[in-house]
Amino acid sequence: MLSEEEKNLIDQKAADLNTQGDLAEYVTCKIRILNDYIDQKSELSEQQIEDILSELVGFFTTSLHIPLEAGTKILRARAYNTIHRESDVSQLSYISQEHSSKARLGRLNQEEQPVFYGCIYFSENGGVNVAFSESNAKVGDTVNVLRSISTTDINVHYVGIYDHVHRQSKPRFMPTKMFDTFKEVYQYQSEQYTESVFLAHVLCDAFLSDILRRKDSGNLYKVTSKLLNIFSNSANIDGIIYTSVKSEGDPVVALKTSTVDTKMNHESCDSYRITNDYGYAQYRALHTHFGEIKSDNSIVWSENT
């Protein structure tokens, strides 16, 4: 059942947007401009990209945050083409502020913007395979895995969730009750908005979902890297959840570094050597070492015998 606050939000948007003409065509034009830039068919300034995205997100999405409850398990992996085991947790978590110049442009981070990327996992093997794929691990690589757990709710926006509703495709990790709430929002919007305004929302969510699932090419990251700041500009929002590009359907997160410091504990580490890459985020790996995290965040490794 939708809350009055959620209904009021949609009602207010309906009162504003329903009289604005053909907004579906307007959103289509904005999406085309961004896609042409991504495909390197045109040029846009940094400010133009941010303005278009902010307008799309601000007017044509209905953002409800998802609380990742205390106890949520998160993996982060780093791959090395030599035998290597990090000696400190900081090397496996996020790039520290003093070394932010090393942060390269990424899917959800801008140049010199440290962000924590991680995979939510429910089973040991499944989670590790997603982490391997997200770290672009290759046969022969050593992969260090950091295992963390949330200590309180982490509030994230699911970018493009209404595209899943539109396609009647519930993310497999999402509880049915939660997905039903998004379905109710979607239904209420269809009732309150004009056909054009509702279609504008459908198109916007489809576009955002699409660009977060695309493989990197052209100017893609110059667009997607701005989404984390736009969606999490509120102090109570910790980041974004989306599905893995390389392991379709598996949940991954991009979180503010302050969230990692205040809402997560790093519990242990593991080191693997990749022996087979079967494709489709399926690997065989030797679990060579366990890592114990000490109070000073150093890692003491022991061989897995």
mmCIF file with all atom_site columns, N, CA and C in Angstrom, residues 2 9 81 153 160 165 222 231 274 302:
data_model
loop_
_atom_site.group_PDB
_atom_site.id
_atom_site.type_symbol
_atom_site.label_atom_id
_atom_site.label_alt_id
_atom_site.label_comp_id
_atom_site.label_asym_id
_atom_site.label_entity_id
_atom_site.label_seq_id
_atom_site.pdbx_PDB_ins_code
_atom_site.Cartn_x
_atom_site.Cartn_y
_atom_site.Cartn_z
_atom_site.occupancy
_atom_site.B_iso_or_equiv
_atom_site.pdbx_formal_charge
_atom_site.auth_seq_id
_atom_site.auth_comp_id
_atom_site.auth_asym_id
_atom_site.auth_atom_id
_atom_site.pdbx_PDB_model_num
ATOM 1  N N  . LEU A 1 2   ? 0.658  2.121   -0.977  1.00 0.00 ? 2   LEU A N  1
ATOM 2  C CA . LEU A 1 2   ? 1.451  3.342   -1.050  1.00 0.00 ? 2   LEU A CA 1
ATOM 3  C C  . LEU A 1 2   ? 1.120  4.274   0.103   1.00 0.00 ? 2   LEU A C  1
ATOM 4  N N  . LEU A 1 9   ? 3.724  12.924  -3.677  1.00 0.00 ? 9   LEU A N  1
ATOM 5  C CA . LEU A 1 9   ? 4.834  13.210  -4.566  1.00 0.00 ? 9   LEU A CA 1
ATOM 6  C C  . LEU A 1 9   ? 4.408  13.053  -6.018  1.00 0.00 ? 9   LEU A C  1
ATOM 7  N N  . ASN A 1 81  ? 47.991 -9.585  -12.115 1.00 0.00 ? 81  ASN A N  1
ATOM 8  C CA . ASN A 1 81  ? 48.530 -10.548 -13.081 1.00 0.00 ? 81  ASN A CA 1
ATOM 9  C C  . ASN A 1 81  ? 49.799 -11.224 -12.583 1.00 0.00 ? 81  ASN A C  1
ATOM 10 N N  . ASP A 1 153 ? 21.334 -0.036  8.275   1.00 0.00 ? 153 ASP A N  1
ATOM 11 C CA . ASP A 1 153 ? 20.751 0.085   6.934   1.00 0.00 ? 153 ASP A CA 1
ATOM 12 C C  . ASP A 1 153 ? 21.611 0.960   6.034   1.00 0.00 ? 153 ASP A C  1
ATOM 13 N N  . GLY A 1 160 ? 16.600 2.517   -12.559 1.00 0.00 ? 160 GLY A N  1
ATOM 14 C CA . GLY A 1 160 ? 15.908 1.770   -13.600 1.00 0.00 ? 160 GLY A CA 1
ATOM 15 C C  . GLY A 1 160 ? 14.984 0.684   -13.092 1.00 0.00 ? 160 GLY A C  1
ATOM 16 N N  . VAL A 1 165 ? 9.830  -3.327  -13.630 1.00 0.00 ? 165 VAL A N  1
ATOM 17 C CA . VAL A 1 165 ? 8.380  -3.441  -13.429 1.00 0.00 ? 165 VAL A CA 1
ATOM 18 C C  . VAL A 1 165 ? 7.677  -3.476  -14.783 1.00 0.00 ? 165 VAL A C  1
ATOM 19 N N  . LYS A 1 222 ? 31.606 8.723   -19.424 1.00 0.00 ? 222 LYS A N  1
ATOM 20 C CA . LYS A 1 222 ? 31.500 10.164  -19.214 1.00 0.00 ? 222 LYS A CA 1
ATOM 21 C C  . LYS A 1 222 ? 30.068 10.582  -18.894 1.00 0.00 ? 222 LYS A C  1
ATOM 22 N N  . PHE A 1 231 ? 21.992 10.849  -8.012  1.00 0.00 ? 231 PHE A N  1
ATOM 23 C CA . PHE A 1 231 ? 21.030 10.060  -7.233  1.00 0.00 ? 231 PHE A CA 1
ATOM 24 C C  . PHE A 1 231 ? 21.296 10.107  -5.734  1.00 0.00 ? 231 PHE A C  1
ATOM 25 N N  . ILE A 1 274 ? 42.978 -17.867 -10.426 1.00 0.00 ? 274 ILE A N  1
ATOM 26 C CA . ILE A 1 274 ? 42.015 -18.267 -11.445 1.00 0.00 ? 274 ILE A CA 1
ATOM 27 C C  . ILE A 1 274 ? 42.629 -19.343 -12.338 1.00 0.00 ? 274 ILE A C  1
ATOM 28 N N  . SER A 1 302 ? 47.269 -16.619 5.762   1.00 0.00 ? 302 SER A N  1
ATOM 29 C CA . SER A 1 302 ? 47.681 -17.991 6.068   1.00 0.00 ? 302 SER A CA 1
ATOM 30 C C  . SER A 1 302 ? 47.273 -18.891 4.918   1.00 0.00 ? 302 SER A C  1
#
